[in-house]
Every structure is written in C-alpha cells, then in structure tokens.
Amino acid sequence: DGGITQSPKYLFRKEGQNVTLSCEQNLNHDAMYWYRQDPGQGLRLIYYSQIVNDFQKGDIAEGYSVSREKKESFPLTVTSAQKNPTAFYLCASRVSYGQENEAFFGQGTRLTVV
Amino acid sequence: SQQGEEDPQALSIQEGENATMNCSYKTSINNLQWYRQNSGRGLVHLILIRSNEREKHSGRLRVTLDTSKKSSSLLITASRAADTASYFCATPNFNKFYFGSGTKLNVKP
C-alpha cells in the first residue's frame, strides 16, 4: 500500500538533547512538508522540500533542521535550540507540480520533553 | 503567517443536524482544500474547490467559495457521530501549503 509513515509514534526527549523524527513515503512524491501542531491549534509549517537535496524554511524553522538525501525520506531533527519542542509533529507529501494536488499525511509523532 | 482561519473554533451539534464551518484566507488562491483530522491522527483530504468554482458537492459535503470575500464554507449535512473531528481549510501558495486553525466539531449521538 502506498502511503507516508512517521516514526516513532511517541518520543520523549530530555532537556538539551537532539532528537530525529522519521518520515518516509512510497508515493513517489517530490514535495514533502513538516508541520507542528500544538494542542487545540492549527498546523504551522516548519520546513518543506520540493526536490531531493533542496529544502526551504517555513514559518517556524528556528531550532529545527532537515535533510532530503533521498526522495522517499525527509527526517526532521529537533535540536536543543528549540526551547519549547513539546508538540505533535506531522509530515506530509504531495505531487509538486501544479497546485491542485492534495497532501497526504502521516499519523504523526508526539514529542514530549521530560 | 497562516493563510486560512476557520470559524467557529468549536461547534457542538446533535446527530442529524447540519454543521457549517467557515474559512477566511488572505491572498489570492488557485484552489482551496478542506481536510479532516481525527483526534491524535494525521489529516485526510476531503474536497478541493478551484478558484473559478463557486460550489462543489461530495456526498454529504458541500463547499462554497467566494473569492471576492476570500472565504469558503464547508457544510456537512445530516451529521453523524463519526463526523466528530477537526476540520481545516488549506491553501496552496506556490511551493508552500498553509493550513488554517481548524474547527473542532462534536456530533452528539
């Protein structure tokens, strides 16, 4: 089945640690996105990538980093510079050309600082 | 700087009633999309309406778009308890893809 997979589902981070959230898709999509969702809030764009080896900052990129070495994979690292990382993180992908393409989402990773 | 803002923030209705939620956006768009999110899960695409369309239907969903007011509405008819979820509008903006703040719908059985 084609889809987008995020792992782990739950992640706990100690203060000062970097953690990496995985996002893999087998939909052959060029574009991939990372969003952060706080309780009862909407989605805020962290980073996005339109093509392998290229990515751009979204609205809240500070304290986060990404890589796009393979088309299928777009991992997000939450660094120690992110002061309030506890949130629900969602990865999405879509066909990049044209704007009439829907986004497909993973099931999310819930990150908690302990 | 999100593109879309939904209202109301929360809506509680009885099963069988209709639910209407609204989305306002800031800049010109090519299309507007609605998504649903069950609690603690990813979002799922519901329907897309192009900028040259005024109304679109899909099953129990009816979407309208008023580009002069930069607004859209999603109507769910004959709601069911299973419709309980958060609903978001989304606006593609070239390479970015922005989502609104969402409407949390609770359908009571």
Short mmCIF file of C-alpha atoms in Angstrom, two decimals:
data_model
loop_
_atom_site.label_atom_id
_atom_site.label_comp_id
_atom_site.label_asym_id
_atom_site.label_seq_id
_atom_site.Cartn_x
_atom_site.Cartn_y
_atom_site.Cartn_z
CA ASP A 1 0.00 0.00 0.00
CA GLY A 2 1.26 3.45 -0.85
CA GLY A 3 1.49 5.88 1.99
CA ILE A 4 3.51 8.02 4.30
CA THR A 5 4.98 6.63 7.51
CA GLN A 6 6.15 8.55 10.54
CA SER A 7 8.10 7.02 13.38
CA PRO A 8 8.15 6.79 16.26
CA LYS A 9 4.56 7.49 17.28
CA TYR A 10 5.67 8.77 20.70
CA LEU A 11 9.06 10.26 21.55
CA PHE A 12 10.44 11.57 24.78
CA ARG A 13 13.34 13.99 24.87
CA LYS A 14 15.44 15.14 27.74
CA GLU A 15 16.38 18.77 28.04
CA GLY A 16 19.37 19.59 25.83
CA GLN A 17 19.04 16.55 23.59
CA ASN A 18 18.65 16.45 19.85
CA VAL A 19 16.06 14.02 18.52
CA THR A 20 15.23 12.96 14.97
CA LEU A 21 11.75 12.20 13.69
CA SER A 22 11.47 9.92 10.71
CA CYS A 23 9.21 10.44 7.69
CA GLU A 24 9.17 8.02 4.76
CA GLN A 25 6.86 7.95 1.74
CA ASN A 26 6.44 5.49 -1.11
CA LEU A 27 4.05 7.65 -3.12
CA ASN A 28 6.83 8.90 -5.44
CA HIS A 29 6.02 12.46 -4.38
CA ASP A 30 8.57 15.19 -4.92
CA ALA A 31 7.28 17.61 -2.27
CA MET A 32 7.45 16.91 1.45
CA TYR A 33 6.50 19.05 4.44
CA TRP A 34 6.89 19.16 8.20
CA TYR A 35 4.26 20.80 10.39
CA ARG A 36 3.99 21.38 14.09
CA GLN A 37 0.63 21.27 15.87
CA ASP A 38 0.13 22.46 19.43
CA PRO A 39 -2.91 21.37 21.47
CA GLY A 40 -6.10 22.81 20.02
CA GLN A 41 -4.15 24.72 17.39
CA GLY A 42 -3.69 24.67 13.67
CA LEU A 43 -0.68 23.48 11.70
CA ARG A 44 2.41 25.61 11.41
CA LEU A 45 4.92 24.98 8.64
CA ILE A 46 8.45 24.15 9.82
CA TYR A 47 10.29 23.12 6.66
CA TYR A 48 9.42 21.97 3.17
CA SER A 49 11.25 20.37 0.28
CA GLN A 50 10.31 20.36 -3.38
CA ILE A 51 13.11 18.12 -4.59
CA VAL A 52 15.96 15.94 -3.39
CA ASN A 53 18.87 17.87 -1.86
CA ASP A 54 16.83 21.05 -1.57
CA PHE A 55 14.66 22.38 1.23
CA GLN A 56 13.36 25.73 2.50
CA LYS A 57 12.44 27.15 5.86
CA GLY A 58 8.80 27.56 6.74
CA ASP A 59 7.40 29.96 9.29
CA ILE A 60 8.87 28.39 12.43
CA ALA A 61 12.17 26.81 11.37
CA GLU A 62 14.27 28.04 14.30
CA GLY A 63 15.51 25.13 16.41
CA TYR A 64 14.82 22.55 13.70
CA SER A 65 16.85 21.04 10.87
CA VAL A 66 16.05 18.71 8.00
CA SER A 67 17.74 16.78 5.21
CA ARG A 68 16.48 15.41 1.92
CA GLU A 69 19.08 12.96 0.64
CA LYS A 70 16.51 10.59 -0.82
CA LYS A 71 13.19 11.28 -2.49
CA GLU A 72 11.44 8.92 -0.06
CA SER A 73 12.80 10.36 3.15
CA PHE A 74 12.58 13.72 4.92
CA PRO A 75 13.78 13.42 8.55
CA LEU A 76 13.31 16.28 11.00
CA THR A 77 15.79 16.93 13.80
CA VAL A 78 14.56 18.87 16.80
CA THR A 79 17.67 20.46 18.25
CA SER A 80 18.40 21.67 21.76
CA ALA A 81 17.95 25.20 20.42
CA GLN A 82 14.20 24.60 20.17
CA LYS A 83 13.04 25.88 23.54
CA ASN A 84 9.54 24.50 23.53
CA PRO A 85 9.54 21.32 21.45
CA THR A 86 6.64 19.51 23.09
CA ALA A 87 4.07 19.20 20.29
CA PHE A 88 2.52 16.91 17.71
CA TYR A 89 4.60 16.75 14.51
CA LEU A 90 3.05 15.93 11.17
CA CYS A 91 4.80 15.05 7.94
CA ALA A 92 3.06 15.39 4.58
CA SER A 93 3.84 14.85 0.94
CA ARG A 94 2.27 15.71 -2.38
CA VAL A 95 2.98 15.81 -6.08
CA SER A 96 4.86 19.06 -6.52
CA TYR A 97 3.89 20.28 -9.94
CA GLY A 98 0.68 22.23 -10.16
CA GLN A 99 -1.26 23.41 -7.17
CA GLU A 100 -4.30 21.17 -7.41
CA ASN A 101 -2.73 18.29 -5.62
CA GLU A 102 -3.85 17.07 -2.25
CA ALA A 103 -1.46 16.49 0.61
CA PHE A 104 -1.07 13.07 2.17
CA PHE A 105 -0.23 12.94 5.85
CA GLY A 106 1.49 10.52 8.16
CA GLN A 107 -0.06 9.63 11.50
CA GLY A 108 2.16 11.99 13.44
CA THR A 109 4.81 11.85 16.15
CA ARG A 110 4.01 13.18 19.59
CA LEU A 111 7.16 14.64 21.13
CA THR A 112 7.35 15.32 24.85
CA VAL A 113 10.21 16.92 26.77
CA VAL A 114 10.82 15.22 30.11
CA SER B 1 1.65 33.67 8.87
CA GLN B 2 -1.07 31.18 8.09
CA GLN B 3 -3.29 31.72 5.10
CA GLY B 4 -6.57 30.42 6.45
CA GLU B 5 -8.58 30.98 9.59
CA GLU B 6 -11.66 28.93 10.41
CA ASP B 7 -14.64 29.80 12.49
CA PRO B 8 -16.17 28.83 14.72
CA GLN B 9 -13.27 27.35 16.67
CA ALA B 10 -15.62 24.74 18.12
CA LEU B 11 -19.07 23.51 17.17
CA SER B 12 -21.30 21.06 19.02
CA ILE B 13 -24.46 19.68 17.39
CA GLN B 14 -26.83 16.75 17.62
CA GLU B 15 -26.66 13.83 15.23
CA GLY B 16 -28.79 14.51 12.17
CA GLU B 17 -28.24 18.27 12.23
CA ASN B 18 -26.19 20.15 9.65
CA ALA B 19 -22.77 21.57 10.51
CA THR B 20 -21.36 24.67 8.82
CA MET B 21 -17.83 25.91 9.24
CA ASN B 22 -16.17 28.86 7.57
CA CYS B 23 -12.68 29.67 6.37
CA SER B 24 -11.19 33.04 5.52
CA TYR B 25 -7.90 33.44 3.73
CA LYS B 26 -5.58 36.32 2.98
CA THR B 27 -4.17 36.21 -0.54
CA SER B 28 -5.33 35.13 -3.99
CA ILE B 29 -5.59 31.39 -4.47
CA ASN B 30 -5.61 28.80 -7.22
CA ASN B 31 -7.73 26.43 -5.15
CA LEU B 32 -8.84 25.78 -1.58
CA GLN B 33 -8.92 22.38 0.07
CA TRP B 34 -10.65 21.00 3.15
CA TYR B 35 -9.16 18.35 5.39
CA ARG B 36 -10.36 16.37 8.37
CA GLN B 37 -8.32 15.30 11.40
CA ASN B 38 -9.47 12.71 13.89
CA SER B 39 -8.04 13.23 17.35
CA GLY B 40 -4.34 12.43 17.50
CA ARG B 41 -4.13 11.39 13.86
CA GLY B 42 -2.95 12.81 10.55
CA LEU B 43 -5.10 14.88 8.23
CA VAL B 44 -7.17 13.40 5.43
CA HIS B 45 -8.18 15.27 2.29
CA LEU B 46 -11.93 15.79 1.85
CA ILE B 47 -12.55 18.06 -1.10
CA LEU B 48 -10.93 20.66 -3.36
CA ILE B 49 -12.62 23.67 -4.92
CA ARG B 50 -10.95 25.65 -7.67
CA SER B 51 -10.88 29.45 -7.72
CA ASN B 52 -13.25 29.55 -10.71
CA GLU B 53 -15.85 27.36 -8.96
CA ARG B 54 -18.49 28.65 -6.59
CA GLU B 55 -19.87 25.42 -5.19
CA LYS B 56 -18.92 21.77 -5.07
CA HIS B 57 -20.55 18.67 -3.63
CA SER B 58 -19.18 15.35 -2.49
CA GLY B 59 -21.59 13.02 -0.73
CA ARG B 60 -22.81 14.83 2.40
CA LEU B 61 -20.24 17.61 1.92
CA ARG B 62 -20.97 20.92 0.25
CA VAL B 63 -18.24 23.51 -0.20
CA THR B 64 -18.72 27.08 -1.37
CA LEU B 65 -16.09 29.61 -2.35
CA ASP B 66 -16.40 33.38 -2.56
CA THR B 67 -13.16 34.77 -3.93
CA SER B 68 -14.38 38.37 -3.63
CA LYS B 69 -14.68 37.89 0.14
CA LYS B 70 -11.75 35.50 0.35
CA SER B 71 -13.89 32.98 2.17
CA SER B 72 -15.11 29.40 1.91
CA SER B 73 -17.61 27.34 3.82
CA LEU B 74 -17.94 23.61 4.43
CA LEU B 75 -21.39 22.20 5.11
CA ILE B 76 -21.81 18.68 6.42
CA THR B 77 -25.42 17.57 6.09
CA ALA B 78 -27.19 15.01 8.26
CA SER B 79 -24.20 14.76 10.58
CA ARG B 80 -23.23 11.52 12.30
CA ALA B 81 -21.29 10.86 15.47
CA ALA B 82 -18.46 9.58 13.25
CA ASP B 83 -18.11 13.10 11.79
CA THR B 84 -16.65 14.23 15.14
CA ALA B 85 -13.23 15.59 14.21
CA SER B 86 -11.36 18.81 13.48
CA TYR B 87 -11.75 20.35 10.05
CA PHE B 88 -9.13 22.52 8.36
CA CYS B 89 -9.03 24.57 5.21
CA ALA B 90 -5.79 24.66 3.26
CA THR B 91 -4.47 26.99 0.60
CA PRO B 92 -1.55 26.09 -1.64
CA ASN B 93 0.74 29.07 -2.12
CA PHE B 94 3.25 28.16 -4.80
CA ASN B 95 5.57 25.72 -3.06
CA LYS B 96 4.12 26.21 0.40
CA PHE B 97 0.93 24.66 1.72
CA TYR B 98 -0.81 26.53 4.51
CA PHE B 99 -3.50 25.31 6.87
CA GLY B 100 -5.96 27.26 8.94
CA SER B 101 -6.52 26.99 12.67
CA GLY B 102 -9.36 24.48 12.36
CA THR B 103 -12.91 23.97 13.59
CA LYS B 104 -13.44 21.26 16.19
CA LEU B 105 -16.77 19.56 15.51
CA ASN B 106 -18.50 17.43 18.11
CA VAL B 107 -21.55 15.48 16.96
CA LYS B 108 -23.54 14.13 19.88
CA PRO B 109 -25.39 10.84 19.36
#
